[in-house]
Coordinates of N, CA and C in Angstrom, one line a residue:
Q1 N 9.3 14.7 -11.8 CA 8.1 15.3 -12.0 C 8.3 16.8 -12.4
R2 N 8.2 17.1 -13.6 CA 8.3 18.5 -14.0 C 7.1 19.3 -13.6
P3 N 7.2 20.6 -13.3 CA 6.0 21.3 -12.8 C 5.0 21.5 -13.9
M4 N 3.7 21.5 -13.4 CA 2.6 21.7 -14.4 C 2.4 23.3 -14.4
P5 N 2.2 23.8 -15.6 CA 1.9 25.3 -15.6 C 0.6 25.6 -14.8
K6 N 0.7 26.8 -14.2 CA -0.4 27.2 -13.3 C -1.7 27.3 -14.0
S7 N -1.7 27.5 -15.3 CA -2.9 27.7 -16.1 C -3.6 26.4 -16.5
V8 N -2.9 25.3 -16.1 CA -3.4 23.9 -16.5 C -4.3 23.3 -15.4
T9 N -5.4 22.8 -15.7 CA -6.2 22.0 -14.8 C -6.4 20.6 -15.3
V10 N -6.1 19.6 -14.5 CA -6.2 18.2 -14.9 C -7.7 17.8 -14.9
T11 N -8.1 17.1 -15.9 CA -9.5 16.7 -16.0 C -9.5 15.3 -16.6
S12 N -10.5 14.5 -16.3 CA -10.6 13.2 -16.9 C -11.7 13.1 -18.0
A13 N -12.4 14.2 -18.3 CA -13.5 14.1 -19.2 C -13.4 15.3 -20.1
I14 N -14.0 15.1 -21.3 CA -14.1 16.2 -22.3 C -15.5 16.7 -22.3
D15 N -15.7 18.0 -22.3 CA -17.0 18.7 -22.2 C -17.3 19.2 -23.6
A16 N -18.5 19.1 -24.1 CA -18.9 19.6 -25.4 C -18.7 21.1 -25.5
A17 N -18.6 21.8 -24.4 CA -18.4 23.2 -24.4 C -17.0 23.6 -24.5
D18 N -16.0 22.6 -24.4 CA -14.6 23.0 -24.5 C -14.3 23.6 -25.8
D19 N -13.3 24.5 -25.8 CA -12.9 25.2 -27.0 C -12.0 24.3 -27.9
M20 N -11.2 23.4 -27.3 CA -10.3 22.6 -28.1 C -9.8 21.5 -27.2
V21 N -9.4 20.4 -27.8 CA -8.8 19.2 -27.1 C -7.5 19.0 -27.8
V22 N -6.4 18.9 -27.0 CA -5.1 18.5 -27.5 C -4.9 17.0 -27.1
C23 N -4.8 16.1 -28.0 CA -4.6 14.7 -27.8 C -3.1 14.3 -27.9
Q24 N -2.7 13.4 -27.0 CA -1.3 12.9 -27.1 C -1.2 11.4 -27.0
T25 N -2.3 10.7 -26.8 CA -2.3 9.3 -26.7 C -3.5 8.7 -27.3
A26 N -3.5 7.4 -27.5 CA -4.7 6.7 -28.0 C -5.9 6.8 -27.0
Q27 N -5.6 6.9 -25.7 CA -6.6 7.0 -24.8 C -7.3 8.4 -24.9
D28 N -6.5 9.4 -25.3 CA -7.1 10.7 -25.5 C -8.1 10.7 -26.7
L29 N -7.7 9.9 -27.7 CA -8.6 9.8 -28.9 C -9.9 9.1 -28.5
D30 N -9.8 8.1 -27.6 CA -11.0 7.4 -27.2 C -11.9 8.4 -26.5
A31 N -11.3 9.3 -25.7 CA -12.2 10.2 -24.9 C -12.9 11.2 -25.9
L32 N -12.3 11.4 -27.1 CA -12.9 12.3 -28.0 C -14.3 11.8 -28.5
L33 N -14.5 10.5 -28.4 CA -15.8 9.9 -28.8 C -17.0 10.5 -28.0
T34 N -16.7 11.0 -26.8 CA -17.8 11.5 -26.0 C -18.2 12.9 -26.4
A35 N -17.3 13.6 -27.2 CA -17.6 15.0 -27.6 C -17.0 15.2 -29.0
P36 N -17.5 14.5 -30.0 CA -16.9 14.5 -31.3 C -17.0 15.9 -32.0
S37 N -17.8 16.8 -31.5 CA -17.9 18.1 -32.2 C -16.8 19.1 -31.7
V38 N -16.1 18.7 -30.7 CA -15.1 19.7 -30.1 C -13.9 19.6 -31.1
P39 N -13.4 20.8 -31.5 CA -12.2 20.8 -32.3 C -11.0 20.2 -31.6
S40 N -10.1 19.5 -32.3 CA -9.1 18.7 -31.7 C -7.8 18.7 -32.6
L41 N -6.7 18.5 -31.9 CA -5.5 18.2 -32.6 C -4.7 17.2 -31.9
Y42 N -3.8 16.5 -32.6 CA -3.0 15.4 -32.0 C -1.6 15.9 -32.0
L43 N -1.0 15.9 -30.8 CA 0.4 16.3 -30.7 C 1.3 15.0 -30.6
S44 N 2.1 14.8 -31.6 CA 2.9 13.6 -31.6 C 4.3 13.9 -31.2
H45 N 4.8 13.3 -30.1 CA 6.2 13.4 -29.6 C 7.1 12.4 -30.3
N46 N 6.6 11.4 -30.9 CA 7.3 10.3 -31.3 C 7.4 10.1 -32.9
H47 N 8.3 9.2 -33.3 CA 8.3 8.7 -34.6 C 7.0 7.9 -34.8
A48 N 6.5 8.0 -36.0 CA 5.1 7.4 -36.2 C 5.1 5.9 -35.9
D49 N 6.2 5.2 -36.1 CA 6.3 3.8 -35.9 C 6.1 3.4 -34.4
L50 N 6.4 4.4 -33.5 CA 6.4 4.2 -32.1 C 5.3 4.9 -31.4
E51 N 4.4 5.6 -32.1 CA 3.4 6.4 -31.4 C 2.2 5.5 -30.9
G52 N 2.0 4.4 -31.5 CA 0.9 3.5 -31.0 C -0.5 4.0 -31.5
V53 N -0.5 4.9 -32.5 CA -1.7 5.3 -33.1 C -1.5 5.4 -34.6
S54 N -2.5 4.9 -35.4 CA -2.4 4.9 -36.8 C -2.6 6.2 -37.4
P55 N -2.0 6.5 -38.6 CA -2.3 7.8 -39.3 C -3.8 7.9 -39.6
D56 N -4.4 6.8 -40.0 CA -5.8 6.8 -40.4 C -6.7 7.2 -39.2
R57 N -6.3 6.7 -38.0 CA -7.2 7.1 -36.9 C -7.1 8.6 -36.5
I58 N -5.9 9.1 -36.6 CA -5.7 10.5 -36.4 C -6.5 11.4 -37.4
E59 N -6.4 11.0 -38.6 CA -7.1 11.7 -39.7 C -8.6 11.7 -39.5
R60 N -9.1 10.6 -39.0 CA -10.6 10.5 -38.7 C -11.0 11.3 -37.5
S61 N -10.1 11.4 -36.5 CA -10.5 11.9 -35.2 C -10.2 13.4 -35.0
C62 N -9.1 13.9 -35.6 CA -8.5 15.2 -35.2 C -8.5 16.1 -36.5
T63 N -8.6 17.4 -36.2 CA -8.5 18.4 -37.2 C -7.1 18.6 -37.7
R64 N -6.1 18.4 -36.9 CA -4.7 18.7 -37.3 C -3.8 17.8 -36.5
L65 N -2.7 17.4 -37.2 CA -1.6 16.6 -36.5 C -0.4 17.6 -36.4
V66 N 0.2 17.6 -35.2 CA 1.3 18.5 -34.9 C 2.5 17.6 -34.5
S67 N 3.7 17.8 -35.0 CA 4.9 17.1 -34.6 C 5.9 18.0 -34.1
I68 N 6.9 17.4 -33.3 CA 7.9 18.3 -32.7 C 9.2 18.4 -33.4
S69 N 9.3 17.8 -34.6 CA 10.5 17.9 -35.4 C 10.3 17.5 -36.8
T70 N 11.2 18.0 -37.7 CA 11.1 17.6 -39.1 C 11.2 16.1 -39.3
K71 N 12.1 15.5 -38.6 CA 12.3 14.1 -38.8 C 11.1 13.3 -38.4
K72 N 10.4 13.7 -37.3 CA 9.3 12.9 -36.9 C 8.0 13.3 -37.7
R73 N 8.0 14.5 -38.2 CA 6.9 14.8 -39.2 C 7.0 13.9 -40.4
D74 N 8.3 13.8 -40.9 CA 8.5 13.0 -42.2 C 8.1 11.5 -41.9
S75 N 8.3 11.1 -40.7 CA 7.9 9.7 -40.4 C 6.4 9.5 -40.6
W76 N 5.6 10.5 -40.3 CA 4.2 10.4 -40.4 C 3.8 10.4 -41.9
Y77 N 4.5 11.2 -42.7 CA 4.2 11.1 -44.2 C 4.6 9.7 -44.7
A78 N 5.7 9.2 -44.3 CA 6.1 7.9 -44.7 C 5.1 6.8 -44.3
A79 N 4.5 7.0 -43.2 CA 3.5 6.0 -42.7 C 2.1 6.1 -43.4
G80 N 2.0 7.2 -44.2 CA 0.7 7.3 -44.9 C -0.2 8.4 -44.5
Y81 N 0.2 9.3 -43.6 CA -0.6 10.4 -43.2 C -0.6 11.4 -44.4
R82 N -1.8 11.8 -44.8 CA -2.0 12.6 -46.1 C -2.1 14.1 -45.9
D83 N -2.6 14.5 -44.8 CA -2.8 16.0 -44.6 C -1.5 16.7 -44.2
P84 N -1.4 18.0 -44.3 CA -0.2 18.7 -43.9 C 0.0 18.5 -42.3
V85 N 1.2 18.4 -42.0 CA 1.6 18.2 -40.5 C 2.4 19.5 -40.1
R86 N 1.9 20.1 -39.1 CA 2.6 21.3 -38.6 C 3.7 20.9 -37.6
I87 N 4.8 21.6 -37.6 CA 5.9 21.4 -36.7 C 5.9 22.5 -35.7
I88 N 6.0 22.1 -34.4 CA 6.2 23.0 -33.3 C 7.4 22.4 -32.5
R89 N 8.6 23.0 -32.7 CA 9.8 22.6 -32.0 C 9.7 23.0 -30.5
P90 N 10.3 22.2 -29.6 CA 10.3 22.6 -28.2 C 10.9 24.0 -28.0
G91 N 10.5 24.6 -26.9 CA 11.0 25.9 -26.5 C 11.5 25.8 -25.1
I92 N 12.6 26.4 -24.7 CA 13.1 26.5 -23.4 C 13.0 27.9 -22.8
D93 N 12.4 28.0 -21.7 CA 12.3 29.3 -21.0 C 13.4 29.5 -20.0
P94 N 14.4 30.3 -20.3 CA 15.5 30.5 -19.3 C 15.1 30.8 -17.9
A95 N 14.0 31.4 -17.7 CA 13.5 31.8 -16.4 C 13.2 30.6 -15.5
D96 N 12.9 29.5 -16.2 CA 12.6 28.2 -15.4 C 13.8 27.6 -14.8
Y97 N 15.0 28.1 -15.3 CA 16.3 27.5 -14.8 C 17.2 28.5 -14.2
A98 N 16.7 29.7 -14.0 CA 17.6 30.8 -13.5 C 18.1 30.5 -12.1
D99 N 17.4 29.7 -11.3 CA 17.8 29.4 -10.0 C 18.8 28.3 -9.8
T100 N 19.3 27.8 -10.9 CA 20.2 26.6 -10.9 C 21.3 26.9 -11.9
Q101 N 22.5 26.8 -11.5 CA 23.7 27.0 -12.4 C 24.6 25.8 -12.3
W102 N 25.1 25.3 -13.4 CA 26.0 24.2 -13.4 C 27.3 24.4 -12.7
T103 N 27.7 23.4 -11.9 CA 29.0 23.5 -11.2 C 29.9 22.3 -11.5
G104 N 29.2 21.1 -11.9 CA 30.0 19.9 -12.2 C 30.7 19.3 -11.0
G105 N 30.2 19.7 -9.8 CA 30.9 19.3 -8.6 C 30.7 17.8 -8.2
G106 N 29.7 17.1 -8.8 CA 29.4 15.8 -8.5 C 30.4 14.8 -9.1
G107 N 31.0 15.2 -10.2 CA 32.0 14.3 -10.8 C 31.5 13.1 -11.5
Y108 N 30.3 13.1 -12.0 CA 29.7 11.9 -12.7 C 29.0 12.2 -14.0
L109 N 28.9 11.2 -14.8 CA 28.1 11.4 -16.1 C 26.6 11.2 -15.7
L110 N 25.8 11.9 -16.5 CA 24.4 11.9 -16.2 C 23.6 11.6 -17.5
S111 N 22.6 10.8 -17.5 CA 21.6 10.7 -18.5 C 20.2 10.7 -17.9
V112 N 19.2 11.3 -18.5 CA 17.8 11.3 -18.0 C 17.0 10.6 -19.1
V113 N 16.5 9.4 -18.8 CA 15.8 8.6 -19.8 C 14.6 7.9 -19.1
N114 N 13.5 8.0 -19.8 CA 12.3 7.3 -19.3 C 12.0 6.1 -20.3
G115 N 12.0 4.9 -19.8 CA 11.7 3.8 -20.6 C 12.9 3.4 -21.4
I116 N 14.0 3.0 -20.8 CA 15.2 2.7 -21.5 C 15.1 1.4 -22.3
H117 N 14.0 0.6 -22.2 CA 13.9 -0.5 -23.0 C 13.5 -0.2 -24.5
R118 N 13.1 1.1 -24.7 CA 12.6 1.5 -26.0 C 13.8 1.7 -27.0
P119 N 13.6 1.5 -28.3 CA 14.7 1.6 -29.2 C 15.1 3.1 -29.6
L120 N 14.8 4.0 -28.7 CA 15.1 5.4 -28.9 C 16.5 5.8 -28.4
F121 N 17.1 4.9 -27.6 CA 18.3 5.3 -26.8 C 19.4 4.3 -27.0
D122 N 20.6 4.8 -27.1 CA 21.8 4.0 -27.3 C 22.3 3.5 -25.9
M123 N 21.7 2.4 -25.5 CA 22.1 1.9 -24.1 C 23.5 1.2 -24.2
N124 N 23.9 0.7 -25.3 CA 25.2 0.1 -25.4 C 26.3 1.2 -25.3
G125 N 26.0 2.4 -25.9 CA 26.8 3.5 -25.7 C 26.9 4.0 -24.3
W126 N 25.8 4.0 -23.6 CA 25.8 4.3 -22.2 C 26.7 3.4 -21.3
V127 N 26.6 2.1 -21.6 CA 27.4 1.1 -20.9 C 28.8 1.4 -21.1
R128 N 29.2 1.7 -22.4 CA 30.6 1.9 -22.6 C 31.1 3.2 -21.9
S129 N 30.2 4.3 -21.9 CA 30.6 5.5 -21.3 C 30.8 5.3 -19.8
A130 N 29.9 4.6 -19.2 CA 29.9 4.4 -17.7 C 31.1 3.5 -17.3
A131 N 31.7 2.9 -18.2 CA 32.9 2.1 -17.8 C 34.1 3.0 -17.5
Y132 N 34.1 4.2 -17.9 CA 35.2 5.1 -17.7 C 35.0 6.2 -16.6
A133 N 33.8 6.3 -16.1 CA 33.5 7.3 -15.1 C 32.3 7.0 -14.3
P134 N 32.2 7.5 -13.1 CA 30.9 7.3 -12.3 C 29.8 7.8 -13.1
A135 N 28.6 7.1 -13.0 CA 27.5 7.5 -13.9 C 26.2 7.4 -13.1
R136 N 25.2 8.2 -13.4 CA 23.9 8.2 -12.9 C 22.9 8.3 -14.0
Q137 N 21.9 7.4 -14.0 CA 20.8 7.5 -15.0 C 19.5 7.6 -14.3
V138 N 18.9 8.8 -14.5 CA 17.7 9.2 -13.8 C 16.5 8.9 -14.7
G139 N 15.4 8.4 -14.2 CA 14.2 8.2 -15.1 C 13.4 7.0 -14.6
S140 N 12.2 6.9 -15.2 CA 11.3 5.8 -14.8 C 10.5 5.4 -16.1
P141 N 10.1 4.1 -16.2 CA 10.6 3.0 -15.4 C 11.9 2.4 -16.0
N142 N 13.0 2.5 -15.2 CA 14.3 2.1 -15.7 C 14.9 0.9 -14.9
T143 N 14.0 0.1 -14.4 CA 14.5 -1.1 -13.6 C 14.1 -2.4 -14.3
G144 N 14.7 -3.5 -13.9 CA 14.4 -4.7 -14.4 C 14.9 -5.0 -15.8
I145 N 15.9 -4.3 -16.3 CA 16.4 -4.5 -17.6 C 17.4 -5.7 -17.6
P146 N 17.2 -6.7 -18.5 CA 18.1 -7.8 -18.5 C 19.5 -7.4 -18.6
G147 N 20.4 -8.0 -17.8 CA 21.8 -7.7 -17.8 C 22.2 -6.5 -17.0
G148 N 21.2 -5.7 -16.7 CA 21.5 -4.5 -15.8 C 22.0 -3.3 -16.6
I149 N 21.7 -2.1 -16.2 CA 22.2 -0.9 -16.8 C 23.0 -0.1 -15.7
P150 N 24.2 0.3 -15.9 CA 25.0 1.0 -14.9 C 24.4 2.3 -14.5
G151 N 24.4 2.6 -13.2 CA 24.0 3.9 -12.7 C 22.6 4.2 -12.6
V152 N 21.7 3.2 -12.7 CA 20.2 3.5 -12.7 C 19.9 3.9 -11.2
V153 N 19.3 5.0 -11.1 CA 18.9 5.5 -9.7 C 17.4 5.8 -9.6
G154 N 16.6 5.5 -10.7 CA 15.2 5.8 -10.6 C 14.8 7.2 -10.9
P155 N 13.5 7.5 -10.7 CA 13.1 8.9 -11.0 C 13.5 9.9 -10.0
A156 N 13.7 11.1 -10.4 CA 14.0 12.2 -9.5 C 12.8 12.5 -8.7
P157 N 12.9 12.7 -7.4 CA 11.7 12.9 -6.5 C 11.0 14.2 -6.7
S158 N 11.7 15.2 -7.3 CA 11.1 16.5 -7.5 C 11.8 17.2 -8.6
W159 N 11.1 18.3 -9.1 CA 11.7 19.2 -10.1 C 13.0 19.7 -9.6
G160 N 13.1 20.2 -8.4 CA 14.3 20.7 -7.9 C 15.5 19.7 -7.8
A161 N 15.1 18.4 -7.5 CA 16.1 17.3 -7.5 C 16.6 17.1 -8.9
L162 N 15.8 17.1 -9.9 CA 16.2 16.9 -11.3 C 17.2 18.0 -11.7
K163 N 16.8 19.2 -11.4 CA 17.7 20.3 -11.8 C 19.0 20.2 -11.0
N164 N 19.0 19.7 -9.8 CA 20.2 19.5 -9.1 C 21.1 18.5 -9.7
E165 N 20.5 17.4 -10.3 CA 21.3 16.4 -11.1 C 22.1 17.1 -12.2
Y166 N 21.4 18.0 -13.0 CA 22.0 18.7 -14.0 C 23.2 19.6 -13.5
R167 N 22.9 20.2 -12.4 CA 23.9 21.1 -11.8 C 25.2 20.4 -11.4
R168 N 25.0 19.2 -10.8 CA 26.2 18.6 -10.2 C 27.0 17.6 -11.2
C169 N 26.3 17.2 -12.2 CA 27.1 16.2 -13.1 C 28.2 16.9 -13.8
S170 N 29.2 16.1 -14.3 CA 30.3 16.7 -15.0 C 29.9 16.9 -16.5
V171 N 29.1 15.9 -17.1 CA 28.7 16.0 -18.4 C 27.3 15.3 -18.5
Y172 N 26.4 15.9 -19.3 CA 25.2 15.2 -19.6 C 25.4 14.4 -20.9
V173 N 25.1 13.1 -20.9 CA 25.3 12.3 -22.1 C 23.9 12.0 -22.7
N174 N 23.8 12.6 -23.9 CA 22.5 12.4 -24.6 C 22.5 11.1 -25.4
L175 N 21.6 10.2 -25.2 CA 21.6 8.9 -25.7 C 20.6 8.7 -26.9
T176 N 19.9 9.8 -27.3 CA 19.0 9.6 -28.4 C 19.7 9.2 -29.7
K177 N 19.0 8.3 -30.5 CA 19.7 7.8 -31.7 C 18.7 7.7 -32.8
P178 N 19.3 7.8 -34.1 CA 18.4 7.5 -35.2 C 18.1 6.1 -35.4
P179 N 17.0 5.7 -36.1 CA 16.2 6.6 -36.9 C 15.0 7.2 -36.1
Y180 N 14.8 6.8 -34.8 CA 13.6 7.1 -34.1 C 13.6 8.5 -33.4
E181 N 14.8 9.0 -33.1 CA 14.9 10.2 -32.3 C 15.8 11.2 -33.0
D182 N 15.6 12.5 -32.5 CA 16.4 13.6 -33.0 C 17.7 13.7 -32.2
E183 N 18.5 14.7 -32.5 CA 19.8 14.9 -31.8 C 19.6 15.5 -30.5
H184 N 18.4 15.6 -30.0 CA 18.2 16.2 -28.7 C 16.9 15.6 -28.1
N185 N 16.7 15.8 -26.8 CA 15.4 15.5 -26.2 C 15.3 16.6 -25.2
L186 N 14.2 16.6 -24.5 CA 13.9 17.7 -23.5 C 15.0 17.8 -22.4
A187 N 15.4 16.6 -22.0 CA 16.4 16.6 -20.9 C 17.7 17.2 -21.3
A188 N 18.2 17.0 -22.6 CA 19.4 17.6 -23.1 C 19.2 19.1 -23.1
L189 N 18.1 19.6 -23.5 CA 17.8 21.0 -23.6 C 17.8 21.6 -22.2
E190 N 17.2 20.9 -21.2 CA 17.2 21.4 -19.8 C 18.7 21.5 -19.3
A191 N 19.5 20.5 -19.6 CA 20.9 20.5 -19.1 C 21.6 21.7 -19.7
L192 N 21.4 22.0 -21.0 CA 22.0 23.1 -21.6 C 21.5 24.4 -21.0
A193 N 20.3 24.5 -20.6 CA 19.7 25.7 -20.0 C 20.3 26.0 -18.7
I194 N 20.8 25.0 -18.0 CA 21.5 25.2 -16.7 C 23.0 25.4 -16.9
G195 N 23.5 25.3 -18.1 CA 24.9 25.5 -18.3 C 25.7 24.3 -18.4
C196 N 25.1 23.1 -18.3 CA 25.8 21.8 -18.3 C 26.3 21.5 -19.7
P197 N 27.5 21.0 -19.8 CA 28.0 20.5 -21.1 C 27.2 19.3 -21.5
V198 N 26.9 19.2 -22.8 CA 26.2 18.0 -23.3 C 27.0 17.3 -24.4
A199 N 27.1 16.0 -24.2 CA 27.9 15.1 -25.2 C 26.8 14.3 -25.9
N200 N 26.8 14.4 -27.2 CA 25.8 13.5 -28.0 C 26.6 12.3 -28.5
L201 N 26.0 11.1 -28.2 CA 26.5 9.9 -28.8 C 26.2 9.8 -30.3
H202 N 25.2 10.5 -30.8 CA 24.8 10.5 -32.2 C 24.4 11.9 -32.6
G203 N 25.1 12.4 -33.7 CA 24.6 13.6 -34.2 C 25.3 14.8 -33.6
R204 N 24.9 16.0 -34.1 CA 25.4 17.3 -33.5 C 24.8 17.6 -32.2
P205 N 25.6 18.0 -31.2 CA 25.0 18.4 -30.0 C 24.0 19.6 -30.2
P206 N 22.9 19.7 -29.5 CA 22.0 20.8 -29.7 C 22.5 22.1 -29.1
D207 N 21.9 23.2 -29.6 CA 22.2 24.5 -29.1 C 20.9 25.1 -28.5
V208 N 20.9 25.4 -27.2 CA 19.7 25.8 -26.6 C 19.2 27.1 -27.2
R209 N 20.0 27.8 -27.9 CA 19.6 29.1 -28.5 C 18.7 28.8 -29.7
D210 N 18.7 27.5 -30.2 CA 17.9 27.1 -31.4 C 16.4 26.8 -30.9
F211 N 16.2 26.9 -29.6 CA 14.8 26.5 -29.1 C 14.2 27.6 -28.3
P212 N 14.0 28.8 -28.8 CA 13.5 30.0 -28.0 C 12.1 29.8 -27.6
I213 N 11.8 30.1 -26.4 CA 10.4 30.0 -25.9 C 9.5 30.9 -26.7
E214 N 9.9 32.0 -27.2 CA 9.1 32.9 -27.9 C 8.5 32.3 -29.2
A215 N 9.4 31.6 -29.9 CA 9.0 30.9 -31.1 C 8.0 29.8 -30.8
F216 N 8.3 29.1 -29.7 CA 7.4 28.0 -29.3 C 6.0 28.5 -29.0
R217 N 5.9 29.6 -28.3 CA 4.6 30.2 -28.0 C 3.9 30.7 -29.2
E218 N 4.6 31.4 -30.1 CA 4.0 31.9 -31.3 C 3.5 30.8 -32.2
N219 N 4.2 29.8 -32.3 CA 3.8 28.7 -33.2 C 2.5 28.0 -32.6
W220 N 2.5 27.8 -31.3 CA 1.3 27.2 -30.7 C 0.1 28.1 -30.8
L221 N 0.3 29.4 -30.6 CA -0.9 30.3 -30.8 C -1.4 30.2 -32.2
G222 N -0.5 30.1 -33.2 CA -0.9 30.0 -34.6 C -1.7 28.8 -34.8
V223 N -1.3 27.6 -34.3 CA -2.0 26.4 -34.5 C -3.3 26.4 -33.8
L224 N -3.4 26.9 -32.6 CA -4.6 26.9 -31.8 C -5.6 27.8 -32.5
S225 N -5.2 29.0 -33.1 CA -6.1 29.8 -33.8 C -6.7 29.2 -35.1
E226 N -5.9 28.3 -35.7 CA -6.4 27.6 -36.9 C -7.4 26.6 -36.6
V227 N -7.2 25.9 -35.4 CA -8.0 24.7 -35.1 C -9.3 25.1 -34.3
A228 N -9.2 26.2 -33.5 CA -10.3 26.6 -32.6 C -11.6 26.9 -33.4
R229 N -12.7 26.9 -32.7 CA -14.0 27.2 -33.4 C -13.9 28.6 -33.9

């Protein structure tokens, strides 16, 4: 459970007086039907083939589509999305990780994966890696996989516990693979922010300096100003 920003309030309803709605799921688009006049954008974390929402539905419902990488943006164009897609890459704030520094004292390989049944991750690569060293795989839901996956320990009970996994592991093994994923995910960037070495099974390992929080904030403010009333 990563911490929720203090400025965020959880709500189950959209009010017609809201300034903007950021949608991330098909259920969010359903909720827009109750307040169709509210400006909205759809934030896609996934390759278009795996988002579970059609390009046509997003075009009908939202003012703007935002993607988190060039590769995923291009997948929306390939799927038939016709309007311009804005890219907002992830940003990592070093202050969120300043209280945790990597030591490698645990002596194990680590991966952090939610939903390992999805075709985003190289699970065969993880099985091969875990044959040579102790391994821990943190995430949910990661149980009930046919044949079993080595090192599955379930979700971290807290934000502090997750950061402690990064601190203690010898190497973070990034399992994201093409064509559906980039050469990084949030967990790999978090590991780097703590100083943990990252080994990519596919593609160039990410550099945390390529994901400054300042650019993330500036890009978001630009999109919000374009979409807001």
